[in-house]
PDB file of C-alpha atoms in Angstrom:
ATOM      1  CA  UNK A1042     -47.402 230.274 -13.097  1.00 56.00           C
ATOM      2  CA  UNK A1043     -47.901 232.449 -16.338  1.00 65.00           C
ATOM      3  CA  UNK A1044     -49.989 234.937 -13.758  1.00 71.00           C
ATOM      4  CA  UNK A1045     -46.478 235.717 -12.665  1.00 68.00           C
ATOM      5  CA  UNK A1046     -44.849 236.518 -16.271  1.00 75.00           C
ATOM      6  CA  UNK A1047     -43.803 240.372 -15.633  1.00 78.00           C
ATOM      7  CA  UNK A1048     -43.421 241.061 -11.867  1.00 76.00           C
ATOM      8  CA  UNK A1049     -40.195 241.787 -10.374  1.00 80.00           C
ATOM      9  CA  UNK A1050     -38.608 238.447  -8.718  1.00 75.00           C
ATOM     10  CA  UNK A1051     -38.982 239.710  -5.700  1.00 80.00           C
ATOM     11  CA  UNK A1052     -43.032 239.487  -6.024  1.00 84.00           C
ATOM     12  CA  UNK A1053     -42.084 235.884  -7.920  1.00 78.00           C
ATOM     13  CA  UNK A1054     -40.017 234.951  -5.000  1.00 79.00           C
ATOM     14  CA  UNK A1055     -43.046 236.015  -2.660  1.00 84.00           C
ATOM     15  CA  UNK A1056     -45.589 233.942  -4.225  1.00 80.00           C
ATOM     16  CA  UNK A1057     -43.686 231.216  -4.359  1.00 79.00           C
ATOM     17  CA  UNK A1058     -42.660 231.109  -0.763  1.00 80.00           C
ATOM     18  CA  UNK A1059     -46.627 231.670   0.025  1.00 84.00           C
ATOM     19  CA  UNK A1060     -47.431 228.436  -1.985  1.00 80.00           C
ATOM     20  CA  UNK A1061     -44.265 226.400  -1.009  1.00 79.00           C
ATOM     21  CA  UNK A1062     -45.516 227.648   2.756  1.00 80.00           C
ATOM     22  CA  UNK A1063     -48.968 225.741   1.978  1.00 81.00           C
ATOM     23  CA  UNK A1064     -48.362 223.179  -0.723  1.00 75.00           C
ATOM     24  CA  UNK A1065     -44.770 221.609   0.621  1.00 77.00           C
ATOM     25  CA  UNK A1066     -42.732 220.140   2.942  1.00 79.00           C
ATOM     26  CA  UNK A1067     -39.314 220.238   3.445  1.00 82.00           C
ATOM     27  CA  UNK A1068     -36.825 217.927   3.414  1.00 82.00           C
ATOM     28  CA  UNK A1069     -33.255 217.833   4.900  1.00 87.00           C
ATOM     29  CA  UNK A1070     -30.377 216.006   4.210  1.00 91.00           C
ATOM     30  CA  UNK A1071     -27.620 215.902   1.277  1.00 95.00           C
ATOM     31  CA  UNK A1072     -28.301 218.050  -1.338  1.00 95.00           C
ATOM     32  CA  UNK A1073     -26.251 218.916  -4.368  1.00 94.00           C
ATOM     33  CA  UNK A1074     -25.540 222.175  -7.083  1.00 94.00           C
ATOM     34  CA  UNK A1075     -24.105 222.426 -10.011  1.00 93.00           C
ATOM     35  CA  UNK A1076     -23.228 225.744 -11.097  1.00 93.00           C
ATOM     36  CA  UNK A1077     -20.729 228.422 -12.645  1.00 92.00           C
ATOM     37  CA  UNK A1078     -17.467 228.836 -11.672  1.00 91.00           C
ATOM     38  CA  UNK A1079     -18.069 232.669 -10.820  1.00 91.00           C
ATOM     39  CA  UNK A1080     -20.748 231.806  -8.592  1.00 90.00           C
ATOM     40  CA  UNK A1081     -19.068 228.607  -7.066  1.00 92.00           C
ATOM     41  CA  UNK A1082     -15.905 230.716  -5.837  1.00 91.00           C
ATOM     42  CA  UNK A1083     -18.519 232.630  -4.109  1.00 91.00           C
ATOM     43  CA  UNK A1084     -19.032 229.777  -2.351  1.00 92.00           C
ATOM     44  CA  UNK A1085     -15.577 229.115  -1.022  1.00 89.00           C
ATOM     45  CA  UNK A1086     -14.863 232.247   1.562  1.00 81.00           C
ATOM     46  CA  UNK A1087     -16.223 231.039   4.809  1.00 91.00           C
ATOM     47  CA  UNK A1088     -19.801 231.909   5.122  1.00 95.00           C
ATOM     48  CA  UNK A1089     -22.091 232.486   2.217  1.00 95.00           C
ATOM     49  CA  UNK A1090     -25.586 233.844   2.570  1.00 95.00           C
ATOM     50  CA  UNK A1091     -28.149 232.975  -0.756  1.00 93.00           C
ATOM     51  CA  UNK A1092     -29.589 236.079  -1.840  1.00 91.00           C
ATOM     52  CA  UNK A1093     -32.185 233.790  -3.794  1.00 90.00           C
ATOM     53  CA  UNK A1094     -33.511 230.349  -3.843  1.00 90.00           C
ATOM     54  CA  UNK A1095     -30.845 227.799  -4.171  1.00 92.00           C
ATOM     55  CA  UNK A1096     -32.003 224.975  -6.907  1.00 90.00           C
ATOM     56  CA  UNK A1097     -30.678 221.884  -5.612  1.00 91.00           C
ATOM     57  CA  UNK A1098     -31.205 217.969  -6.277  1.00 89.00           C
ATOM     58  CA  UNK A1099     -30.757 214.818  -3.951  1.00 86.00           C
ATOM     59  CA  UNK A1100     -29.085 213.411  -7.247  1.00 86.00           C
ATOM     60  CA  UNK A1101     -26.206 214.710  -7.742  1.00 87.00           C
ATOM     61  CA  UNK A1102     -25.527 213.563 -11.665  1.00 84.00           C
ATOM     62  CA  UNK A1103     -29.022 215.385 -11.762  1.00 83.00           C
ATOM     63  CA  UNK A1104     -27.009 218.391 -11.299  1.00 82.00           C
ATOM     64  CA  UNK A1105     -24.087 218.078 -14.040  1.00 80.00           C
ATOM     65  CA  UNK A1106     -26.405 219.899 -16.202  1.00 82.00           C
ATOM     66  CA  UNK A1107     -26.347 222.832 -14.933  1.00 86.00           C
ATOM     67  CA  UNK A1108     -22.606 223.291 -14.400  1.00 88.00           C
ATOM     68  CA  UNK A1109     -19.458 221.459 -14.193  1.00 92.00           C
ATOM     69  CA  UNK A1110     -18.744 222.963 -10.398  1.00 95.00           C
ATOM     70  CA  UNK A1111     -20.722 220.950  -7.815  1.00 94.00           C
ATOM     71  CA  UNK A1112     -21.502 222.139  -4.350  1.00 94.00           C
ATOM     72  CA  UNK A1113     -22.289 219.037  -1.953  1.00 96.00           C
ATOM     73  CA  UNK A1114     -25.012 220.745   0.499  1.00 96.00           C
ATOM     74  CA  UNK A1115     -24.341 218.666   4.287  1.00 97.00           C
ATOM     75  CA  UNK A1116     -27.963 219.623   6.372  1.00 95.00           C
ATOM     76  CA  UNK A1117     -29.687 221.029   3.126  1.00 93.00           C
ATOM     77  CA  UNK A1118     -32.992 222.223   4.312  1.00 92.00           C
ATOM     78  CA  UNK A1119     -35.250 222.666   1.077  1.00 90.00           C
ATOM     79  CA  UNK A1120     -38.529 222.585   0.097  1.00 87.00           C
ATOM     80  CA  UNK A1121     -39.744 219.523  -2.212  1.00 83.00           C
ATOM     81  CA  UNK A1122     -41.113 221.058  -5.608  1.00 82.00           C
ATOM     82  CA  UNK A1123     -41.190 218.519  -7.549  1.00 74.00           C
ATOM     83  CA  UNK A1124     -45.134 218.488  -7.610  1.00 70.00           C
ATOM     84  CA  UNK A1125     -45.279 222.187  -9.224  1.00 70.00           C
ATOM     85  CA  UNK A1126     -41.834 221.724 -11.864  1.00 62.00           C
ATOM     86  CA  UNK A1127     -42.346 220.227 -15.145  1.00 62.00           C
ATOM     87  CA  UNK A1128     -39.279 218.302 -15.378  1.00 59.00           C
ATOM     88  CA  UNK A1129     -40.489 215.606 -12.097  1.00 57.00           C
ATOM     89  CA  UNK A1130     -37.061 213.797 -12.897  1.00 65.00           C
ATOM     90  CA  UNK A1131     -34.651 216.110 -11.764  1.00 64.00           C
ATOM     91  CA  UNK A1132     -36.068 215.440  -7.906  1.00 77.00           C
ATOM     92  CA  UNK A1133     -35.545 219.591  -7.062  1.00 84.00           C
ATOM     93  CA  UNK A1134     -35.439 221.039  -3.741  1.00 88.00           C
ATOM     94  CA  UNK A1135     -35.810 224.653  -3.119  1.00 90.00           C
ATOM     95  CA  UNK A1136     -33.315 225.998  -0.338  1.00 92.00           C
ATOM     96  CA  UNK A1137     -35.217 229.497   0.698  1.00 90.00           C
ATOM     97  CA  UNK A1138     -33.626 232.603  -0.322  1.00 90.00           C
ATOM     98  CA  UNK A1139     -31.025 234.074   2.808  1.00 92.00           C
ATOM     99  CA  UNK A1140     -30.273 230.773   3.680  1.00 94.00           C
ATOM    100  CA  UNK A1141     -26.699 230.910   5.116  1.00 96.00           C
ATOM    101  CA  UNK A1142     -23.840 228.099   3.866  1.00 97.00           C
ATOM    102  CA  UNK A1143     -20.541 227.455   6.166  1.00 97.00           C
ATOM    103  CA  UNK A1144     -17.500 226.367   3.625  1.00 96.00           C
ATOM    104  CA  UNK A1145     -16.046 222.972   4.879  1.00 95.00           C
ATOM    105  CA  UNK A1146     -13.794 221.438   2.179  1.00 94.00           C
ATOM    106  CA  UNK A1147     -12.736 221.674  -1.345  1.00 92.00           C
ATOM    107  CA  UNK A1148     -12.725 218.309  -2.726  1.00 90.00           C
ATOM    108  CA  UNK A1149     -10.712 218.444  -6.003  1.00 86.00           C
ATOM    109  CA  UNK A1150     -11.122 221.395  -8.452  1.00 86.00           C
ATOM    110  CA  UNK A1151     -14.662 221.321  -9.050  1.00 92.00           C
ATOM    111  CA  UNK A1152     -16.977 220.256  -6.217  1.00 94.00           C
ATOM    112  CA  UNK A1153     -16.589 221.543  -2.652  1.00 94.00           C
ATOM    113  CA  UNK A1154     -18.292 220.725   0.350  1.00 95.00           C
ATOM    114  CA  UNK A1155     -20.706 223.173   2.598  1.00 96.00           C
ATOM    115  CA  UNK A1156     -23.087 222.826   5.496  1.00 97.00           C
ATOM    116  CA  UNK A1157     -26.373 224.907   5.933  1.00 96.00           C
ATOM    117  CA  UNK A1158     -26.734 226.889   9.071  1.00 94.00           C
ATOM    118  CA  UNK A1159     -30.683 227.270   9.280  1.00 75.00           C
TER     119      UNK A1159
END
């Protein structure tokens, strides 16, 4: 991965989906996020489409790290990179970048509830 210090993420994002393409298979099911407020709210109008990969774990107290605000992914379709991250224990999936999220249901103040339309 250090051959990719420098480039523009787009290039990253390229390579990675080239290996992924070769090196992975992907997995669907329940998925989870934790995240930012700004970027959950994003979340919460209807239809969101991911301008980049979506991090996301099968374990969702995996994801209280990175952010109080969980999104609970229904059909997550994301590739299994736990083979290529360092940290094996967080059990990652990569959702691909454009994927497209249909709001369902806020459940309480911080987690909400989506579905991925492939």
């Amino acid at each position: 991965m250090y051959e990719l210090d420098g480039l523009s993420y787009n290039k990253v994002g390229n390579e990675l989906e080239s290996y992924l393409s070769e090196n992975s298979d992907y997995s669907s099911g329940l998925l989870y996020r934790g995240t930012t407020k700004d970027e959950f709210s994003k979340w919460m109008n209807g239809v969101y489409i991911a301008q980049r990969f979506v991090p996301t774990s099968h374990v969702v107290s995996n994801t209280e790290d990175f952010g109080k605000y969980i999104i609970e992914i229904h059909g997550g379709y994301g590739k299994n990179v736990r083979n290529i991250y360092q940290n094996k224990n967080e059990a990652e999936f990569l959702i691909n970048r454009g994927s497209t999220f249909e709001f369902i249901s806020e459940e309480g103040g911080n987690k909400i509830r989506v579905r991925q339309i492939i």
